[in-house]
CSV table of C-alpha atoms and ligand atoms in Angstrom, one decimal:
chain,number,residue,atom,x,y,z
A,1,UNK,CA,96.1,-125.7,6.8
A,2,UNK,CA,95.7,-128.7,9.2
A,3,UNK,CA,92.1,-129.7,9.8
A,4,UNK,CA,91.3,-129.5,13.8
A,5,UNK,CA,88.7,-131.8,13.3
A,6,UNK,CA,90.8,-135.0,11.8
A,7,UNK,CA,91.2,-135.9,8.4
A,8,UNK,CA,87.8,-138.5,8.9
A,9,UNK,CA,85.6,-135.8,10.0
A,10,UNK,CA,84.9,-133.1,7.6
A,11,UNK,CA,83.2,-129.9,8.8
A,12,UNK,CA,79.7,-131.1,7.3
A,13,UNK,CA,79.7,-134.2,9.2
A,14,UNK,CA,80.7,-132.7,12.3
A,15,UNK,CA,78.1,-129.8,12.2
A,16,UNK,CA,75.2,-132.9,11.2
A,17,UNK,CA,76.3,-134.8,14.4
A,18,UNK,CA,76.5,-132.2,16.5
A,19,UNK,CA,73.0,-130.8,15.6
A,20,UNK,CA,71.8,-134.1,16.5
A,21,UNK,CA,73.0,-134.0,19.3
A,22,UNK,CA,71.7,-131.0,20.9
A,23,UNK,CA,68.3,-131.8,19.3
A,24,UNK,CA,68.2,-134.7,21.3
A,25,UNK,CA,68.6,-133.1,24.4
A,26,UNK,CA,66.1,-130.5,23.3
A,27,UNK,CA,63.2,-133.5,22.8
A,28,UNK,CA,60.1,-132.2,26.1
A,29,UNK,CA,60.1,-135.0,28.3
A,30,UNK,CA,57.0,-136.4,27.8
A,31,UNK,CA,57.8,-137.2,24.4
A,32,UNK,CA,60.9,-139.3,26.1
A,33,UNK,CA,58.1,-141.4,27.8
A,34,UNK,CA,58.0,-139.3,30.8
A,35,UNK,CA,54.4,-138.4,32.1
A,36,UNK,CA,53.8,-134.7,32.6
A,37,UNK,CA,52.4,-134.7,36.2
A,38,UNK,CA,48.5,-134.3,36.5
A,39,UNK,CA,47.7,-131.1,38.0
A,40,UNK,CA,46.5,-131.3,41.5
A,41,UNK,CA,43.2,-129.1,41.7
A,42,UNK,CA,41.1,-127.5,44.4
A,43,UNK,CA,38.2,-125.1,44.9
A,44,UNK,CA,39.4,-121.8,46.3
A,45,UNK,CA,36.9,-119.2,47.8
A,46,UNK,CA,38.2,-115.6,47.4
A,47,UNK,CA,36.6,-112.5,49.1
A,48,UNK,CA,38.1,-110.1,46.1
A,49,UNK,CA,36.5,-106.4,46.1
A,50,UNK,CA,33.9,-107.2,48.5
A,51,UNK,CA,32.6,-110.2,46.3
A,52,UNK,CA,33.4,-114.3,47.3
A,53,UNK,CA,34.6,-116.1,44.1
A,54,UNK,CA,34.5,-119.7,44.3
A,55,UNK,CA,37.6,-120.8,41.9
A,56,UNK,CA,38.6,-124.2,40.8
A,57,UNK,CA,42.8,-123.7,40.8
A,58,UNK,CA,45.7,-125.8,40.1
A,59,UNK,CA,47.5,-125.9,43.8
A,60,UNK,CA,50.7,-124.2,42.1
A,61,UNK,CA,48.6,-120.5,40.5
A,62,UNK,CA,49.9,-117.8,42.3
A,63,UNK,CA,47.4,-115.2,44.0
A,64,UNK,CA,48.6,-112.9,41.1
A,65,UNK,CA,47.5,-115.4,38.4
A,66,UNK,CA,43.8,-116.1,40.1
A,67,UNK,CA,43.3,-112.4,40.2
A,68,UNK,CA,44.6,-111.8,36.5
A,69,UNK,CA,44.1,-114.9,34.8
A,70,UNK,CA,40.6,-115.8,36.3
A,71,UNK,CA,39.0,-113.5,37.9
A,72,UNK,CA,40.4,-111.0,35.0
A,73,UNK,CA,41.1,-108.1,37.1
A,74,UNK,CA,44.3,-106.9,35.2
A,75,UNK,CA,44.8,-103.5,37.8
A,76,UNK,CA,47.4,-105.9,39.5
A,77,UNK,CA,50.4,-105.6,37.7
A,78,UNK,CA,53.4,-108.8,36.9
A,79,UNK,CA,56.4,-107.1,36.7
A,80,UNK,CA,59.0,-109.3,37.7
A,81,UNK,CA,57.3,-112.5,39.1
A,82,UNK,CA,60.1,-112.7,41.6
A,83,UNK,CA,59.3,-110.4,44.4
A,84,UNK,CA,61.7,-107.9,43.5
A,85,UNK,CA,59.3,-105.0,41.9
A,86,UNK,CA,56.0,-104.7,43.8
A,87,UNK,CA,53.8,-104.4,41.2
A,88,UNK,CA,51.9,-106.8,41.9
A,89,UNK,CA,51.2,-105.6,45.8
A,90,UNK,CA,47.3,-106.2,46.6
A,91,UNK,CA,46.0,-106.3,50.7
A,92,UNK,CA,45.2,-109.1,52.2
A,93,UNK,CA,42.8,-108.7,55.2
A,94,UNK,CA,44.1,-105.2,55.1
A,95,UNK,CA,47.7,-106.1,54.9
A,96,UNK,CA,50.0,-105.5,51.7
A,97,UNK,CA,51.0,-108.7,50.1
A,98,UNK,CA,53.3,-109.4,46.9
A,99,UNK,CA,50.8,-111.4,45.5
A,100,UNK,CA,53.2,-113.2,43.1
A,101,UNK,CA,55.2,-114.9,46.0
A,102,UNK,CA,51.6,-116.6,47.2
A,103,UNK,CA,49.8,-119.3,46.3
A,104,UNK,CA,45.7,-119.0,45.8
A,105,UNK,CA,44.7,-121.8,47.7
A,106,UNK,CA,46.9,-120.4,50.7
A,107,UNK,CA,44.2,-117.8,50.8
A,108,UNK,CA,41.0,-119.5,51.4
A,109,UNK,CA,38.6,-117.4,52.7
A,110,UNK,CA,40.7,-114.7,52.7
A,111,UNK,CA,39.8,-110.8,51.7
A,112,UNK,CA,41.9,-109.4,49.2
A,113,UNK,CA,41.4,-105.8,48.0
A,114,UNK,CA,43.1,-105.0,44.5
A,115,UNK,CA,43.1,-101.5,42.9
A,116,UNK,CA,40.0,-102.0,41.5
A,117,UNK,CA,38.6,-102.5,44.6
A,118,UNK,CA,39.8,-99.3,46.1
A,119,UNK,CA,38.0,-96.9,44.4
A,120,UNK,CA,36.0,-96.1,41.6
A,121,UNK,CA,36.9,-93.7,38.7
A,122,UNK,CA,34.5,-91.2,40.4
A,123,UNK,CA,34.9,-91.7,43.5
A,124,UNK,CA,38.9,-92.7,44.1
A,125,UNK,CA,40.0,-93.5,47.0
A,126,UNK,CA,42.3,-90.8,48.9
A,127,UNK,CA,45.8,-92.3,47.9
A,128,UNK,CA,44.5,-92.3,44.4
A,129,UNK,CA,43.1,-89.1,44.8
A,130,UNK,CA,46.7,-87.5,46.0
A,131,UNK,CA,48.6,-89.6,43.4
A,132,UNK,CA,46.8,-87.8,40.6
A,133,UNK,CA,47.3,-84.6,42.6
A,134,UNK,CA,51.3,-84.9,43.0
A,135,UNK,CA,51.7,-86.5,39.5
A,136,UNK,CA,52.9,-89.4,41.6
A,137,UNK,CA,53.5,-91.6,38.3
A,138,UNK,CA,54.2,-91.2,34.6
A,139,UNK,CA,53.6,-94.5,32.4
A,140,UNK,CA,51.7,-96.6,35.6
A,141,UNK,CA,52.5,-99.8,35.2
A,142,UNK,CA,53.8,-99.6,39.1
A,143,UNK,CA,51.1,-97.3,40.3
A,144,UNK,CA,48.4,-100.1,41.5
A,145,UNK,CA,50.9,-101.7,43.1
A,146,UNK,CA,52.4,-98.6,44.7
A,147,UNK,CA,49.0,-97.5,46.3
A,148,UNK,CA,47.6,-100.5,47.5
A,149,UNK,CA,51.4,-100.8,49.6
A,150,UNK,CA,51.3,-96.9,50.4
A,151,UNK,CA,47.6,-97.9,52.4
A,152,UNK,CA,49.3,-100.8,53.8
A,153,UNK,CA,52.0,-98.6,54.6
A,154,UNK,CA,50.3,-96.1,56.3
A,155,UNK,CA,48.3,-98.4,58.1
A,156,UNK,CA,51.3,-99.9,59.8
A,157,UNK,CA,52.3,-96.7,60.6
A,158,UNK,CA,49.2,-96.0,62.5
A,159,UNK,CA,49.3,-99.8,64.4
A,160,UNK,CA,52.9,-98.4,65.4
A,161,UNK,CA,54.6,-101.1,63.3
A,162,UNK,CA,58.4,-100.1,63.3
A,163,UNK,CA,60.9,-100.4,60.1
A,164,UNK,CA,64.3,-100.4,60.0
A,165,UNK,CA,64.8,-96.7,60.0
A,166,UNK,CA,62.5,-96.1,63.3
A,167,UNK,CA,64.6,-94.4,65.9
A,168,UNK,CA,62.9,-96.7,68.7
A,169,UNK,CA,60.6,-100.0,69.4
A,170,UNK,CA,58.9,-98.4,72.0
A,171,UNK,CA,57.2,-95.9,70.7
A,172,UNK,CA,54.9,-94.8,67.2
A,173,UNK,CA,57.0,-94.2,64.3
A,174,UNK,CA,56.5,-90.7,63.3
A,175,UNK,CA,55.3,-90.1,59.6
A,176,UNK,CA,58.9,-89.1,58.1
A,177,UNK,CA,59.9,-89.2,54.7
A,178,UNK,CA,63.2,-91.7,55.5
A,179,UNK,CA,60.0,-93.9,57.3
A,180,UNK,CA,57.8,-93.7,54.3
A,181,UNK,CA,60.7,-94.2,51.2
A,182,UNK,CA,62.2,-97.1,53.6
A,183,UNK,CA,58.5,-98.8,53.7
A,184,UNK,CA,57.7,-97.9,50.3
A,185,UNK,CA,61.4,-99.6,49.2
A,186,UNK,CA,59.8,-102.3,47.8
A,187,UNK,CA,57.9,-100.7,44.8
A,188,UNK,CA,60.2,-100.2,42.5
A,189,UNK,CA,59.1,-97.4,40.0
A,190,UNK,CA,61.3,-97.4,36.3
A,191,UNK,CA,59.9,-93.7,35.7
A,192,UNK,CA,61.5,-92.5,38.6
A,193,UNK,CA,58.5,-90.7,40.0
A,194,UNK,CA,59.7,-91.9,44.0
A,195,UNK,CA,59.5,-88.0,45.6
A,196,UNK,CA,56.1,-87.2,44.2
A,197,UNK,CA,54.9,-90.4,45.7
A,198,UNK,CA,56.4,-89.4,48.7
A,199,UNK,CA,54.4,-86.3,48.4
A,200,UNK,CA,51.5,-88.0,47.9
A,201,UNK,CA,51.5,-90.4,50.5
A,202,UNK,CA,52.4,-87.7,53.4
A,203,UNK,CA,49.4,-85.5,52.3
A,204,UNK,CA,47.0,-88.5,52.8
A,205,UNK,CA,49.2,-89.3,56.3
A,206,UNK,CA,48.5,-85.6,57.3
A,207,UNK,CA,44.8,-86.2,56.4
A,208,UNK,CA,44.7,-83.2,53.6
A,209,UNK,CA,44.1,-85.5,50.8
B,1,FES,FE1,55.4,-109.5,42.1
B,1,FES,FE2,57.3,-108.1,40.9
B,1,FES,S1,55.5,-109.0,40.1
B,1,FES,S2,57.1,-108.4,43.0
B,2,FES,FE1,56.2,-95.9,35.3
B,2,FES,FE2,56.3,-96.2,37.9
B,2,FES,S1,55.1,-94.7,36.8
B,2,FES,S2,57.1,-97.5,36.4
């Protein structure tokens, strides 16, 4: 059969230059004589639980990383590190923030409130309280992040904060099931446990919980 690769080239030869090759390109740049950039660093000061933290970050950790990574407060969940799953939803000044789309140092001063800040194992906070009443999660890897946005939710609710779903601007948004899944849209849950969360956030809403 004729060779494809030309009667000077035999297939060892080829497959040695051509892992060469691609090794080459593989070589980090630094090792090429490029300098890896210094990190630029600055002192951060986090109100987190009710407690200022004083952190010295590299400009690009997220508010995700701090809170994991530094301050070790692994309630706050990475899913997808993209802004796609909400795990990783904490409040900021009371308001619900994917905190892997946000820079620490964008926070200074700020008052973030993660999970673990919520409540305590015996005293929980009423969302947790009604999530372990409605089963509103199975393996709860999204749960953290799905309470801290179901209080964010609710409080827009109550500052009369409309979504897409609200029949009018002018007026309150009524606690509906179509308002709570459509604000609650961005906490994706793999187990599939969506109506008992719905469940659980409309008893809290209703004040039973
Ligand atoms: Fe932040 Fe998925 S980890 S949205
Ligand atoms: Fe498992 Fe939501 S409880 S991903």
């Amino acid at each position: 059969m004729k060779s494809l690769t030309g009667p000077d080239v035999t297939r060892r030869t080829f497959l040695v230059s051509s892992s060469t090759a691609v090794a080459a390109t593989m070589v980090p740049g630094a090792a090429r004589g490029a300098p890896a950039a210094a990190p630029s660093m600055t002192t951060t000061a986090l109100e987190v639980n009710g407690t200022t933290h004083r952190l010295e970050l590299d400009t690009r950790v997220t508010l995700l990383d701090a809170l994991r990574e530094h301050l070790h407060l692994t309630g706050t969940k990475k899913g997808c590190d993209h802004g796609q799953c909400g795990a990783c939803t904490v409040l900021v000044n009371g308001r619900r923030v994917n905190s892997c789309l946000t820079l620490a140092v964008m926070h200074d001063g700020d008052r973030v409130t993660t999970i673990e800040g919520l409540g305590t194992p015996s005293t929980l906070h009423p969302m947790q309280a009604a999530f372990v009443k409605h089963d509103g999660f199975q393996c709860g890897y999204c749960t953290p992040g799905q309470i801290c946005s179901a209080v964010g939710a609710l409080d827009e609710l109550k500052r009369g904060v409309p979504s897409h779903v609200s029949a009018s601007l002018a007026t309150v948004p009524l606690v509906t099931a179509d308002e709570l899944r459509e604000r609650m849209s961005g906490n994706i849950c793999r187990c599939g446990a969506y109506s008992n969360i719905i469940e659980a956030i409309t008893e809290v809403a209703e004040g039973k919980a």
